[in-house]
Amino acid sequence: MGQFEIQREKIHKIGAFQIIVVVAAACLVHGVMQGVHDNYGIMLNGLLSITHVDYAGISFCIGAGALVYGFAQPFLGMLALRKSNVFVIFIGILFTIVGLAITPLCRNICTLFIFFGLVLPFGTTGLCFGIVMGAITPVLGERRAAIVSGIVQASAGIGDALMSPGLEKMISDFGVRTAMTVTAVPFLVMVPVALWLGKKNRAYTVAARDKKTIENQSLSSILKNAFVDRDYRLLLIGFATCGFNMSIIESHLFSQYLSYGISGKTASLTLTVYGIATMTGAVVVGFLGTKFRMKNILGCVYAMRVLISLAFLILPKTVPFAFLATALLGMSGDATVPPTSGIISRKFGAEKMAVLYGFTLIGHQIGAFASSYLGGILVKMNMGYDPLWTINMILAIIASIASFSIRNNRNPIGNV
């Protein structure tokens, strides 16, 4: 056994209390970030009144941010591989705070595009699931991380459940400037958390840098090896459709419910339900991934979205419908992440997961940009939201077929 393997075995022998603390730290970082990332739609309505930018313009900024969130991930993942995941987390904290603080001061499309469309999304990218899991997987070991991934992704639901009604209340009572400034405060709390994670991760990082097979690989070579793999290409197809679905929720669902005559308070409560449901869905799928083939779980989640989209097209849009539909969207929302990241980690190794999972986010965020911007155009043209759900249903069918088509490969860790 080489020095790297010996060092890794020592690190993985940690007690239950340490595991709990590591997971709690990861959940804090990812959950608060996701609470911001998933509530651009609530911020949109607050920004309309002070930025002098219309609905379509702000939707374009959100769409641009979706592209940033995708395209920046593989590069930040590579930076994490060369430096450390915690280093990238610090970058994320800094940019997120600046984006939240400056966005409410913007008064035209150019400045709004820079801070709301570029700076803020770049910051949240540095705190994304792939980076956070890349920071804790070496400490926990891949077998523990397979279960923990669902818990960490579920923390996104905590962010939604707490921050959706909180943001709506603050924007209504004090304005979007105060709301976004207050939202920046939790990111300051992340600084000592990131320092602690860095200390925990340092021993692994030192050992990993001695492993020449990682040290000598470039971003292009890692991606080239991945794209040769048919299953990775199928994951990219599925995750691109996932982005289209998620951006409907994040950018337009709140406004959509308002257009049905549902009050802002009730609409924000549906997003709280969404947050709770995402926690449940992600945790359940994380545990199911240890019992069943991940590709089958992934295919079923996408199939669930087909039925939800059909419901939005044919059922009456009442308050009970809003709560039930949002809950189902939550159950299927983040549930794609644990099996997708799990398949990548098992096929290519935890060390490359931040890079390769990050690259799947490019397709995901291209889909997110499409639905975010298209939704703004459709609303401006008075065409409503039905075309979005029709496209989403077709894409979910494609994603489900692609996921079920992933091969049942065996590898040293387990079945995909």
Coordinates of C-alpha atoms in Angstrom, one line a residue:
M1 CA 0.0 0.0 0.0
G2 CA 1.4 3.4 -1.1
Q3 CA 1.9 6.4 1.1
F4 CA -1.3 8.1 -0.3
E5 CA -3.4 5.0 0.4
I6 CA -2.0 4.7 4.0
Q7 CA -2.7 8.4 4.7
R8 CA -6.2 8.1 3.3
E9 CA -7.0 5.1 5.4
K10 CA -5.9 7.0 8.5
I11 CA -8.1 10.0 7.7
H12 CA -11.2 7.8 7.1
K13 CA -10.9 6.3 10.6
I14 CA -12.8 9.1 12.3
G15 CA -15.4 8.9 15.0
A16 CA -19.2 9.5 14.8
F17 CA -19.0 12.9 16.4
Q18 CA -16.4 14.1 13.8
I19 CA -18.5 12.8 11.0
I20 CA -21.5 14.7 12.3
V21 CA -19.5 17.9 12.6
V22 CA -18.1 17.5 9.0
V23 CA -21.5 16.9 7.6
A24 CA -23.1 19.8 9.6
A25 CA -20.4 22.2 8.3
A26 CA -21.0 21.0 4.7
C27 CA -24.7 21.4 5.1
L28 CA -24.4 25.0 6.4
V29 CA -22.2 26.1 3.5
H30 CA -24.3 24.4 0.8
G31 CA -27.7 25.1 2.4
V32 CA -27.2 28.9 2.8
M33 CA -25.8 29.2 -0.7
Q34 CA -28.8 27.2 -2.2
G35 CA -31.2 29.4 -0.2
V36 CA -29.9 32.4 -2.2
H37 CA -29.6 30.5 -5.5
D38 CA -33.1 29.2 -5.4
N39 CA -34.8 32.5 -4.5
Y40 CA -33.8 34.7 -7.5
G41 CA -37.5 34.7 -8.4
I42 CA -38.5 36.4 -5.1
M43 CA -35.6 38.9 -5.5
L44 CA -36.8 39.5 -9.1
N45 CA -40.1 41.0 -7.9
G46 CA -38.3 43.2 -5.4
L47 CA -35.8 44.4 -7.9
L48 CA -38.4 45.4 -10.4
S49 CA -39.4 48.4 -8.4
I50 CA -36.0 49.9 -7.8
T51 CA -33.7 49.0 -10.7
H52 CA -35.7 50.5 -13.6
V53 CA -35.2 47.2 -15.4
D54 CA -38.3 45.2 -16.7
Y55 CA -39.3 41.6 -16.1
A56 CA -37.6 40.3 -19.3
G57 CA -34.4 42.2 -18.5
I58 CA -34.1 40.9 -15.0
S59 CA -35.0 37.4 -16.3
F60 CA -32.1 37.7 -18.8
C61 CA -29.7 38.5 -15.9
I62 CA -30.9 35.5 -14.0
G63 CA -30.4 33.4 -17.1
A64 CA -26.9 34.8 -17.6
G65 CA -26.2 33.9 -14.0
A66 CA -27.4 30.3 -14.7
L67 CA -24.7 30.1 -17.4
V68 CA -22.1 31.5 -15.1
Y69 CA -23.1 28.9 -12.5
G70 CA -22.5 26.2 -15.1
F71 CA -19.5 27.3 -17.0
A72 CA -17.5 28.4 -14.0
Q73 CA -17.9 25.1 -12.2
P74 CA -15.3 22.9 -14.1
F75 CA -12.7 25.7 -13.8
L76 CA -13.3 26.2 -10.1
G77 CA -13.3 22.4 -9.8
M78 CA -9.9 22.4 -11.5
L79 CA -8.7 25.2 -9.2
A80 CA -9.9 23.1 -6.2
L81 CA -7.9 20.2 -7.6
R82 CA -4.7 22.3 -7.9
K83 CA -5.2 24.4 -4.7
S84 CA -8.0 23.1 -2.5
N85 CA -11.7 22.9 -2.3
V86 CA -11.7 25.2 0.7
F87 CA -9.7 27.8 -1.2
V88 CA -12.5 27.9 -3.8
I89 CA -15.1 28.1 -0.9
F90 CA -13.4 31.3 0.3
I91 CA -13.6 32.8 -3.2
G92 CA -17.3 31.9 -3.3
I93 CA -18.0 33.6 0.1
L94 CA -16.3 36.8 -1.1
F95 CA -18.1 37.1 -4.4
T96 CA -21.5 36.1 -2.9
I97 CA -21.3 38.9 -0.3
V98 CA -20.3 41.5 -2.9
G99 CA -23.1 40.4 -5.2
L100 CA -25.7 40.5 -2.6
A101 CA -24.6 43.9 -1.2
I102 CA -24.2 45.7 -4.6
T103 CA -27.1 44.3 -6.6
P104 CA -29.8 46.5 -4.9
L105 CA -27.8 49.6 -5.7
C106 CA -27.9 48.9 -9.5
R107 CA -30.1 51.3 -11.5
N108 CA -29.7 50.0 -15.1
I109 CA -29.4 46.8 -17.0
C110 CA -25.6 47.0 -17.4
T111 CA -24.7 47.2 -13.7
L112 CA -27.5 44.7 -12.8
F113 CA -26.0 42.3 -15.3
I114 CA -22.5 42.6 -13.8
F115 CA -23.5 42.1 -10.1
F116 CA -26.7 40.1 -10.3
G117 CA -25.9 38.2 -13.5
L118 CA -22.1 37.6 -13.0
V119 CA -20.6 38.4 -9.6
L120 CA -23.4 36.8 -7.4
P121 CA -23.7 33.6 -9.4
F122 CA -19.9 33.2 -9.6
G123 CA -19.9 33.4 -5.8
T124 CA -22.5 30.8 -5.4
T125 CA -20.7 28.6 -7.8
G126 CA -17.7 28.4 -5.4
L127 CA -20.1 27.1 -2.8
C128 CA -21.8 24.5 -5.0
F129 CA -22.5 20.9 -4.2
G130 CA -19.5 19.5 -6.2
I131 CA -17.0 21.8 -4.4
V132 CA -18.5 21.1 -1.0
M133 CA -18.6 17.3 -1.6
G134 CA -15.1 17.5 -2.9
A135 CA -14.0 19.0 0.4
I136 CA -15.6 16.4 2.6
T137 CA -15.5 13.2 0.5
P138 CA -11.7 12.6 1.1
V139 CA -12.3 13.0 4.9
L140 CA -15.3 10.7 5.0
G141 CA -14.4 8.1 2.4
E142 CA -16.5 7.4 -0.7
R143 CA -18.8 4.8 0.9
R144 CA -19.9 7.3 3.7
A145 CA -20.0 10.1 1.1
A146 CA -22.5 8.2 -1.0
I147 CA -25.0 8.4 1.9
V148 CA -23.9 11.8 3.0
S149 CA -24.4 13.3 -0.5
G150 CA -28.1 13.0 -0.1
I151 CA -28.0 14.8 3.3
V152 CA -25.8 17.6 2.0
Q153 CA -28.1 18.1 -1.0
A154 CA -31.0 18.0 1.4
S155 CA -29.6 21.0 3.2
A156 CA -30.6 23.0 0.1
G157 CA -34.1 22.4 1.2
I158 CA -33.3 23.9 4.6
G159 CA -32.1 27.0 2.8
D160 CA -35.3 27.2 0.8
A161 CA -37.6 26.5 3.7
L162 CA -36.1 29.2 5.9
M163 CA -35.1 31.8 3.3
S164 CA -38.0 31.8 0.9
P165 CA -40.6 33.2 3.4
G166 CA -37.9 35.2 5.2
L167 CA -36.8 37.0 2.0
E168 CA -40.4 37.6 0.9
K169 CA -41.3 39.0 4.4
M170 CA -38.2 41.3 4.4
I171 CA -38.7 42.5 0.9
S172 CA -42.4 43.3 1.7
D173 CA -41.6 45.1 5.0
F174 CA -38.2 46.7 4.4
G175 CA -37.4 46.5 0.7
V176 CA -35.1 44.4 -1.4
R177 CA -32.0 46.4 -0.4
T178 CA -32.3 45.6 3.3
A179 CA -33.3 42.0 2.5
M180 CA -30.3 41.2 0.3
T181 CA -27.9 42.9 2.7
V182 CA -29.2 40.9 5.6
T183 CA -28.9 37.8 3.5
A184 CA -25.2 38.4 3.1
V185 CA -24.6 38.1 6.9
P186 CA -24.7 34.2 7.1
F187 CA -21.9 34.1 4.5
L188 CA -19.6 35.8 7.0
V189 CA -20.4 33.0 9.5
M190 CA -19.1 30.6 6.9
V191 CA -15.6 31.9 7.2
P192 CA -14.7 30.1 10.4
V193 CA -16.5 27.0 9.1
A194 CA -14.4 27.0 6.0
L195 CA -11.2 27.5 8.0
W196 CA -12.2 24.4 10.1
L197 CA -13.0 22.4 7.0
G198 CA -9.6 23.4 5.5
K199 CA -7.8 22.2 8.6
K200 CA -9.6 18.8 8.4
N201 CA -8.9 18.5 4.7
R202 CA -5.2 19.5 4.8
A203 CA -3.7 16.1 5.5
Y204 CA -5.6 14.6 2.5
T205 CA -4.6 17.5 0.3
V206 CA -0.9 17.1 1.0
A207 CA -1.2 13.3 0.4
A208 CA -3.2 13.8 -2.8
R209 CA -0.6 16.2 -4.3
D210 CA 1.9 13.5 -4.0
K211 CA -0.1 11.3 -6.3
K212 CA 1.4 11.9 -9.7
T213 CA -1.6 10.5 -11.7
I214 CA -3.6 13.4 -10.4
E215 CA -1.0 16.1 -10.4
N216 CA -0.1 15.6 -14.1
Q217 CA -3.6 15.8 -15.4
S218 CA -4.9 18.9 -17.1
L219 CA -8.6 19.9 -17.4
S220 CA -8.6 19.0 -21.1
S221 CA -7.3 15.5 -20.4
I222 CA -9.7 14.8 -17.6
L223 CA -12.7 16.0 -19.8
K224 CA -11.4 14.0 -22.8
N225 CA -11.3 10.8 -20.8
A226 CA -14.8 11.5 -19.5
F227 CA -16.3 12.2 -22.9
V228 CA -15.0 8.9 -24.2
D229 CA -17.3 7.3 -21.7
R230 CA -20.8 6.8 -23.1
D231 CA -22.4 6.9 -19.7
Y232 CA -21.0 10.3 -18.9
R233 CA -22.5 11.7 -22.2
L234 CA -25.9 10.3 -21.1
L235 CA -25.6 12.0 -17.7
L236 CA -24.9 15.3 -19.5
I237 CA -28.1 14.9 -21.6
G238 CA -30.2 14.2 -18.5
F239 CA -28.7 17.0 -16.4
A240 CA -29.2 19.6 -19.2
T241 CA -33.0 18.9 -19.0
C242 CA -32.7 19.1 -15.2
G243 CA -31.5 22.7 -15.5
F244 CA -34.5 23.6 -17.6
N245 CA -36.9 22.2 -15.0
M246 CA -35.1 23.7 -12.0
S247 CA -35.0 27.2 -13.5
I248 CA -38.7 27.2 -14.0
I249 CA -39.0 26.8 -10.2
E250 CA -36.3 29.2 -9.2
S251 CA -37.0 32.0 -11.6
H252 CA -40.8 31.9 -12.5
L253 CA -42.8 29.7 -10.1
F254 CA -43.3 32.4 -7.6
S255 CA -44.5 34.9 -10.2
Q256 CA -46.6 32.1 -11.9
Y257 CA -48.5 31.6 -8.7
L258 CA -49.0 35.3 -8.3
S259 CA -50.5 35.3 -11.8
Y260 CA -53.1 32.7 -10.7
G261 CA -54.3 35.1 -8.0
I262 CA -52.4 33.4 -5.2
S263 CA -51.1 35.9 -2.6
G264 CA -47.3 36.5 -2.2
K265 CA -47.4 35.2 1.3
T266 CA -49.0 31.9 0.2
A267 CA -46.7 31.6 -2.8
S268 CA -43.7 32.0 -0.5
L269 CA -45.1 29.3 1.8
T270 CA -45.3 26.9 -1.2
L271 CA -41.6 27.5 -1.6
T272 CA -41.1 26.5 2.0
V273 CA -42.9 23.3 1.3
Y274 CA -40.7 22.9 -1.7
G275 CA -37.6 23.3 0.5
I276 CA -38.9 20.6 2.9
A277 CA -39.7 18.3 0.0
T278 CA -36.3 18.7 -1.5
M279 CA -34.7 17.6 1.8
T280 CA -36.9 14.5 1.8
G281 CA -36.3 13.7 -1.8
A282 CA -32.5 14.1 -1.7
V283 CA -32.2 12.1 1.6
V284 CA -34.4 9.3 0.3
V285 CA -32.6 9.1 -3.0
G286 CA -29.2 9.1 -1.2
F287 CA -30.2 6.1 0.8
L288 CA -31.8 4.3 -2.2
G289 CA -28.5 4.7 -4.0
T290 CA -26.9 2.3 -1.6
K291 CA -29.7 -0.3 -2.3
F292 CA -30.6 0.0 -6.0
R293 CA -28.8 0.9 -9.2
M294 CA -28.3 4.7 -9.3
K295 CA -29.2 4.9 -13.0
N296 CA -32.6 3.4 -12.4
I297 CA -33.3 5.8 -9.5
L298 CA -32.3 8.7 -11.8
G299 CA -34.6 7.5 -14.6
C300 CA -37.5 7.3 -12.2
V301 CA -36.9 10.8 -10.9
Y302 CA -37.0 12.2 -14.4
A303 CA -40.2 10.2 -15.2
M304 CA -41.8 11.8 -12.2
R305 CA -41.2 15.2 -13.7
V306 CA -43.1 14.2 -16.8
L307 CA -46.2 13.7 -14.7
I308 CA -45.7 16.9 -12.8
S309 CA -45.4 18.9 -16.0
L310 CA -48.6 17.3 -17.4
A311 CA -50.4 18.3 -14.2
F312 CA -49.4 22.0 -14.7
L313 CA -50.9 21.8 -18.2
I314 CA -54.3 20.2 -17.4
L315 CA -55.3 20.7 -13.8
P316 CA -56.9 23.8 -12.2
K317 CA -54.4 26.2 -10.5
T318 CA -55.9 26.4 -7.0
V319 CA -54.1 26.9 -3.7
P320 CA -54.2 23.1 -2.9
F321 CA -52.8 22.4 -6.3
A322 CA -50.0 24.9 -5.7
F323 CA -48.9 23.2 -2.5
L324 CA -49.2 19.7 -3.8
A325 CA -47.4 20.4 -7.1
T326 CA -44.6 22.4 -5.4
A327 CA -44.1 19.5 -3.0
L328 CA -43.8 17.0 -5.8
L329 CA -41.4 19.4 -7.6
G330 CA -39.3 19.5 -4.5
M331 CA -39.3 15.7 -4.1
S332 CA -37.9 15.4 -7.6
G333 CA -35.9 18.6 -7.7
D334 CA -32.6 17.9 -6.0
A335 CA -33.1 14.2 -6.1
T336 CA -31.2 14.0 -9.4
V337 CA -28.0 15.2 -7.7
P338 CA -27.0 12.3 -5.5
P339 CA -27.2 9.6 -8.2
T340 CA -25.6 11.9 -10.8
S341 CA -22.7 12.8 -8.6
G342 CA -22.5 9.2 -7.2
I343 CA -22.2 7.7 -10.7
I344 CA -19.4 10.2 -11.6
S345 CA -17.5 9.7 -8.3
R346 CA -17.7 5.9 -8.7
K347 CA -16.6 5.9 -12.3
F348 CA -13.9 8.5 -12.2
G349 CA -12.9 8.9 -8.5
A350 CA -13.6 11.4 -5.8
E351 CA -10.6 13.5 -6.7
K352 CA -12.1 14.4 -10.1
M353 CA -15.7 14.7 -9.0
A354 CA -15.7 18.5 -8.5
V355 CA -14.3 18.9 -12.1
L356 CA -16.6 16.4 -13.8
Y357 CA -19.7 17.1 -11.8
G358 CA -19.0 20.8 -12.5
F359 CA -18.8 20.2 -16.2
T360 CA -22.2 18.5 -16.2
L361 CA -23.5 21.7 -14.7
I362 CA -22.6 23.5 -18.0
G363 CA -25.4 21.5 -19.7
H364 CA -27.6 22.0 -16.7
Q365 CA -27.2 25.7 -16.7
I366 CA -27.6 26.1 -20.4
G367 CA -31.0 24.5 -19.9
A368 CA -31.5 26.8 -16.9
F369 CA -30.7 29.9 -19.0
A370 CA -33.1 28.7 -21.7
S371 CA -36.1 28.4 -19.4
S372 CA -35.3 31.5 -17.4
Y373 CA -35.0 33.8 -20.4
L374 CA -37.7 32.1 -22.4
G375 CA -40.1 32.4 -19.4
G376 CA -39.5 36.2 -19.3
I377 CA -40.1 36.5 -23.1
L378 CA -43.3 34.4 -22.9
V379 CA -44.7 36.6 -20.0
K380 CA -43.8 39.8 -21.9
M381 CA -45.7 38.4 -24.9
N382 CA -48.7 37.4 -22.7
M383 CA -48.4 33.8 -23.7
G384 CA -48.3 32.5 -20.1
Y385 CA -46.3 29.6 -18.7
D386 CA -47.9 26.6 -20.5
P387 CA -45.3 26.5 -23.3
L388 CA -42.6 26.2 -20.6
W389 CA -44.2 23.2 -19.0
T390 CA -44.8 21.5 -22.4
I391 CA -41.1 21.8 -23.3
N392 CA -40.2 20.6 -19.8
M393 CA -42.4 17.5 -20.2
I394 CA -40.7 16.6 -23.5
L395 CA -37.2 17.1 -22.1
A396 CA -38.0 15.0 -19.0
I397 CA -39.0 12.1 -21.3
I398 CA -35.7 12.4 -23.0
A399 CA -33.8 12.5 -19.7
S400 CA -35.6 9.5 -18.3
I401 CA -34.8 7.4 -21.4
A402 CA -31.1 8.5 -21.3
S403 CA -30.8 7.6 -17.6
F404 CA -32.3 4.1 -18.0
S405 CA -29.8 3.6 -20.9
I406 CA -26.8 4.0 -18.7
R407 CA -24.9 0.6 -18.5
N408 CA -24.8 -1.5 -15.4
N409 CA -21.0 -1.4 -15.1
R410 CA -19.2 -2.9 -12.1
N411 CA -16.3 -1.0 -10.6
P412 CA -14.2 -1.4 -7.5
I413 CA -16.6 0.6 -5.4
G414 CA -20.0 -0.8 -6.5
N415 CA -22.6 -0.8 -9.2
V416 CA -23.7 2.2 -11.1

